[in-house]
mmCIF file of C-alpha atoms in Angstrom:
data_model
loop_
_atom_site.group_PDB
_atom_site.id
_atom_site.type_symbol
_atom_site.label_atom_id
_atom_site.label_comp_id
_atom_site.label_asym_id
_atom_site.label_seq_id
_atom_site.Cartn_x
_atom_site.Cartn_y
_atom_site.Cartn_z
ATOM 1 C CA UNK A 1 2.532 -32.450 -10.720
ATOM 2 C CA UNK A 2 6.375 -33.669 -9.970
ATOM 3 C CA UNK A 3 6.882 -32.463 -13.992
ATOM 4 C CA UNK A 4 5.695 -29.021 -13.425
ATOM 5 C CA UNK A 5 7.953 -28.581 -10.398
ATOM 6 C CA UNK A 6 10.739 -29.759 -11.470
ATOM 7 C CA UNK A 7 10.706 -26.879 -13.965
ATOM 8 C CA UNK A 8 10.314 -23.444 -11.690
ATOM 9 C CA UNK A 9 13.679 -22.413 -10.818
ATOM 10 C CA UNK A 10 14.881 -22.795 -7.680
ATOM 11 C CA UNK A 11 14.046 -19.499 -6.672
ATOM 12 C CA UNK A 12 10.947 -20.480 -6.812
ATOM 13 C CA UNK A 13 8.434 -20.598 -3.893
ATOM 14 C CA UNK A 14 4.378 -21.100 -3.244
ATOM 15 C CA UNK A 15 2.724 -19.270 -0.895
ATOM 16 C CA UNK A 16 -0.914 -19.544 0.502
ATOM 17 C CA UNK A 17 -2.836 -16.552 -0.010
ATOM 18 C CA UNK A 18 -4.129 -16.672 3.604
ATOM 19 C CA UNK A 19 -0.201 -16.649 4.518
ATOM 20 C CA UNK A 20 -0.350 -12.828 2.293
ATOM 21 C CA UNK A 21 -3.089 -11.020 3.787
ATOM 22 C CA UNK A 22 -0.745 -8.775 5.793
ATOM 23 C CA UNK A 23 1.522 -8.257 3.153
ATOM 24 C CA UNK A 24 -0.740 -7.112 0.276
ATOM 25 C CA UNK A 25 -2.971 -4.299 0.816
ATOM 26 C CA UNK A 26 -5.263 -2.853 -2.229
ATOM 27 C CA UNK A 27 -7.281 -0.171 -2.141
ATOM 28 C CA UNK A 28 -7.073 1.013 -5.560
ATOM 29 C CA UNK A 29 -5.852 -0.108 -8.658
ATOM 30 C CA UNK A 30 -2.047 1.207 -9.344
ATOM 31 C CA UNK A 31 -1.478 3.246 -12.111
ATOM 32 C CA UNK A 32 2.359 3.473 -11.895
ATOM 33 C CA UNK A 33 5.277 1.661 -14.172
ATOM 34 C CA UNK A 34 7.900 0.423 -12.088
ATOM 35 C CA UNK A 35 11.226 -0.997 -12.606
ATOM 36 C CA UNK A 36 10.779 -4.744 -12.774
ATOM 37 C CA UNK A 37 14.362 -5.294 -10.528
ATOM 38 C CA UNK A 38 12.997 -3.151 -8.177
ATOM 39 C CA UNK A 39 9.872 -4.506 -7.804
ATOM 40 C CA UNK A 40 11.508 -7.797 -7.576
ATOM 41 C CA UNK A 41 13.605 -6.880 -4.943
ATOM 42 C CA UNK A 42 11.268 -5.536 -2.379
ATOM 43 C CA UNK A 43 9.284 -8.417 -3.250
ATOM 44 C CA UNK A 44 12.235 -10.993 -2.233
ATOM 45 C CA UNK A 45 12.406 -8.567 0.897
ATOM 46 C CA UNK A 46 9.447 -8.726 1.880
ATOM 47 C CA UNK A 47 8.686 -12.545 1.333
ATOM 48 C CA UNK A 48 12.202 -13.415 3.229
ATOM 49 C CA UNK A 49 11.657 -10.623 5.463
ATOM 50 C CA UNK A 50 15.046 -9.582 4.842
ATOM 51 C CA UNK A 51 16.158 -6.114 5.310
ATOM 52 C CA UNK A 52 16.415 -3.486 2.308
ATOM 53 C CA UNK A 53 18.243 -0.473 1.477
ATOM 54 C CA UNK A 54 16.579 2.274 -0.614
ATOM 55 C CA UNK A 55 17.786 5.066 -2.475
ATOM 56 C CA UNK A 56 14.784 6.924 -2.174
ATOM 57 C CA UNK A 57 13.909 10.380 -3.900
ATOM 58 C CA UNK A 58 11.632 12.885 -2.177
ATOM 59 C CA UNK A 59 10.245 15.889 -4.082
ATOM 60 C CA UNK A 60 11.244 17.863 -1.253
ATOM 61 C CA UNK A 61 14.479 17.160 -0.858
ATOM 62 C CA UNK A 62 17.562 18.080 -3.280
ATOM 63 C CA UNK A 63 19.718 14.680 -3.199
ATOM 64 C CA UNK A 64 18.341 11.588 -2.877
ATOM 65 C CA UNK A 65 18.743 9.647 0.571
ATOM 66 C CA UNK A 66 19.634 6.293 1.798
ATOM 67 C CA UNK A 67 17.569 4.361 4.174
ATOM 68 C CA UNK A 68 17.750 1.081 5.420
ATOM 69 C CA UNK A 69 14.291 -0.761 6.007
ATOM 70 C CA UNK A 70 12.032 -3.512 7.083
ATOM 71 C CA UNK A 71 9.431 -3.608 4.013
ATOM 72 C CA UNK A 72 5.904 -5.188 5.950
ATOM 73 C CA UNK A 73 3.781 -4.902 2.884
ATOM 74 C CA UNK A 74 3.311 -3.661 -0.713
ATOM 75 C CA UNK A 75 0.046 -1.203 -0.851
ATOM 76 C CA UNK A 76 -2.105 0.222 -3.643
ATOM 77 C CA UNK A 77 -3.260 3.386 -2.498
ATOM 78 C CA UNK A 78 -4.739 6.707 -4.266
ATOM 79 C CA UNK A 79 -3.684 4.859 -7.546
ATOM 80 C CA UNK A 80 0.036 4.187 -6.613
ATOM 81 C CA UNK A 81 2.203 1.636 -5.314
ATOM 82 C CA UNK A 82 3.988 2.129 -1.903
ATOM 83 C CA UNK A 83 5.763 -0.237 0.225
ATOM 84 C CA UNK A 84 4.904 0.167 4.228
ATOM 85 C CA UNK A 85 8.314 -0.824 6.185
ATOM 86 C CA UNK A 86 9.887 -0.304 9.219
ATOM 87 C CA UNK A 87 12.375 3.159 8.382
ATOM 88 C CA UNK A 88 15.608 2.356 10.470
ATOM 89 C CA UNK A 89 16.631 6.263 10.249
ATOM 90 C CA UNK A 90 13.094 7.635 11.469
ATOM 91 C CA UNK A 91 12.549 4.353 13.896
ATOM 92 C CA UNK A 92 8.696 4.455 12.690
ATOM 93 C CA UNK A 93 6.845 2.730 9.902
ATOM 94 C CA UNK A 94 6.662 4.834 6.869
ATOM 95 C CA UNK A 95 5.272 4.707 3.208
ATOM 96 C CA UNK A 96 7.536 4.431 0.110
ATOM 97 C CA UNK A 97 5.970 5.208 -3.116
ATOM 98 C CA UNK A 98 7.949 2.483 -5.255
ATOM 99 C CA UNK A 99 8.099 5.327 -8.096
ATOM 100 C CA UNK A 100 10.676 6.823 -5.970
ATOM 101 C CA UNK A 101 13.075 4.225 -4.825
ATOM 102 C CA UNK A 102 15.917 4.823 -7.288
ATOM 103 C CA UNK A 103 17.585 1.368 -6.356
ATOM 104 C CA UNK A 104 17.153 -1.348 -3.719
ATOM 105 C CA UNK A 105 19.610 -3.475 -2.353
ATOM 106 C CA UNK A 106 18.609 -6.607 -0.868
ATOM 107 C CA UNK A 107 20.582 -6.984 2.668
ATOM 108 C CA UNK A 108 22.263 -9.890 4.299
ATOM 109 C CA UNK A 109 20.239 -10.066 7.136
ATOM 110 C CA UNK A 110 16.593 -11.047 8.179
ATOM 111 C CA UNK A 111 14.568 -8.840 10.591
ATOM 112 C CA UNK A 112 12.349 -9.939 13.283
ATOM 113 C CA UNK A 113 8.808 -8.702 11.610
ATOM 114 C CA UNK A 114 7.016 -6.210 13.444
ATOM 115 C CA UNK A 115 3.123 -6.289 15.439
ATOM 116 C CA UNK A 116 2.007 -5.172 11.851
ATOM 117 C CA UNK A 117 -1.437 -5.283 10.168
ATOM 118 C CA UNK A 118 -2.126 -3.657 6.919
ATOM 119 C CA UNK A 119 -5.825 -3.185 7.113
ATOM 120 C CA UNK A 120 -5.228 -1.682 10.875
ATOM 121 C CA UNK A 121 -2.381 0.662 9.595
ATOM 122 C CA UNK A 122 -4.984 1.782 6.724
ATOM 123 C CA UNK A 123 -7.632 2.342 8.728
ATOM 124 C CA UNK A 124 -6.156 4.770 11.092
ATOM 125 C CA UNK A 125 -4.336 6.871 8.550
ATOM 126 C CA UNK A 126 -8.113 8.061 8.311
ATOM 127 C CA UNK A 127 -8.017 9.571 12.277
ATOM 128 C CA UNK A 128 -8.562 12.632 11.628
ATOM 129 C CA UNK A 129 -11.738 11.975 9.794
ATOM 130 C CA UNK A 130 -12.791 9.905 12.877
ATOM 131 C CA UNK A 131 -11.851 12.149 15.747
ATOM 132 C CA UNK A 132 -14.088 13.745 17.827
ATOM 133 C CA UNK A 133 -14.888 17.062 15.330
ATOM 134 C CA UNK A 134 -16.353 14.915 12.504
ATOM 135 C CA UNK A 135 -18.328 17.173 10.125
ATOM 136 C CA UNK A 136 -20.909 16.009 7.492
ATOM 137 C CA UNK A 137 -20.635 17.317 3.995
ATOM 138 C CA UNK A 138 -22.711 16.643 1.697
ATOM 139 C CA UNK A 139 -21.771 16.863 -1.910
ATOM 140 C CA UNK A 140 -24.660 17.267 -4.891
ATOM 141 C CA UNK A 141 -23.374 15.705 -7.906
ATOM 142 C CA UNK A 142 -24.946 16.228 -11.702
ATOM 143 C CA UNK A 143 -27.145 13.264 -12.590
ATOM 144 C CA UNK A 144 -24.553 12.753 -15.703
ATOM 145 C CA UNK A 145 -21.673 11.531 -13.345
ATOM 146 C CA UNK A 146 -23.872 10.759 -9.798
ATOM 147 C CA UNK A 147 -23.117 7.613 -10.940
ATOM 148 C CA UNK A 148 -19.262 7.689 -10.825
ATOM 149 C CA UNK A 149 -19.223 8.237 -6.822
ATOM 150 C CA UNK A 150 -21.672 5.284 -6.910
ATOM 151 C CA UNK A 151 -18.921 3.282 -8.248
ATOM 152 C CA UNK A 152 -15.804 4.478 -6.386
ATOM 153 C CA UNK A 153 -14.902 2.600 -2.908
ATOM 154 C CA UNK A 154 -14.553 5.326 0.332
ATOM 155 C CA UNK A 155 -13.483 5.341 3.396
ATOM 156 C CA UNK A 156 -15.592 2.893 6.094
ATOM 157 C CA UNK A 157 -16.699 6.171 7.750
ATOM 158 C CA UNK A 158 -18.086 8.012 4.031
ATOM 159 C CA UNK A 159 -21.537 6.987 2.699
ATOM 160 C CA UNK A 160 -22.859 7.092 -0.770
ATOM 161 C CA UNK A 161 -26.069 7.396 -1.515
ATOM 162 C CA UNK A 162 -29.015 8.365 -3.763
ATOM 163 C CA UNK A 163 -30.987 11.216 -2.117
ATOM 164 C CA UNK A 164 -33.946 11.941 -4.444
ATOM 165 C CA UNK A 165 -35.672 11.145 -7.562
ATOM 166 C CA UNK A 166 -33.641 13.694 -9.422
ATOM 167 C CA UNK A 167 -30.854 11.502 -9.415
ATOM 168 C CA UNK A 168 -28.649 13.882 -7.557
ATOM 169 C CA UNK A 169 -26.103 11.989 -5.213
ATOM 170 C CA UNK A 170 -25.376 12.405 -1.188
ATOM 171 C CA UNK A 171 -22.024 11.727 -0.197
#
């Protein structure tokens, strides 16, 4: 065991995966190509909980901006990768698709890590669907793809189910 040590770099770190849970969140599988030394970088962030600065594009917005930030976790969401931090400039969390951070600078300084919990912070994204005018919908799918909303993960608060022999599909 010594052997195979000795030959990570020293860079090189272990980490329990009970130690990760509020650092990884997946609720999809991520579709995206990103630039490995970015990736790497809010990665090193995040595991030293060191503070980053982003040079982050937004469709709406001519010129990209700077932003200094605490990341808190790495998500895969709707098919994309976003990193959840701590936005110094808007002093509230916000989500960074990692397809728009231009560059990342890693900074010289650790942050003290905020009351953060991914699956918390995912779950109530979804308030409006569980405030207090919740409406049900039903949706009738064709018996040739019922079974593709069978497969697909939802929301706590959204049900799937078979509603009759004709193999139609309640959601």
């Amino acid at each position: 065991r010594s052997k195979i040590i000795d030959q990570f770099s020293e860079e090189t770190y272990f980490a329990t995966l009970d130690d990760q849970e509020d650092r990884w969140f997946f609720g999809a599988i991520a579709t995206n190509q990103i630039e490995t030394g970015i990736f790497d970088t809010i990665l090193r962030g995040l595991e030293q909980e060191y503070a980053l600065e982003l040079i982050y594009a937004r469709p709406d917005e001519p010129e990209p901006s700077t932003r200094t930030v605490d990341p808190l976790c790495i998500a895969v969401e709707d098919n994309a990768l976003i990193l959840v931090a701590w936005c110094h400039k808007r002093q509230a969390f916000r989500d960074f698709a990692l397809t728009r951070i231009k560059a990342v600078t890693l900074k010289d300084h650790a942050f003290i890590r905020q009351d953060f919990h991914a699956h918390d912070y995912f779950a109530e994204r979804f308030g409006s669907i569980a405030a207090e005018n919740v409406e049900d919908v039903e949706l009738w799918a064709a018996s040739e793809v019922a079974h593709l909303f069978l497969e697909r993960m939802y929301h706590t608060t959204q049900q799937t189910h078979e509603r009759d022999a004709r193999d139609r599909l309640r959601v």
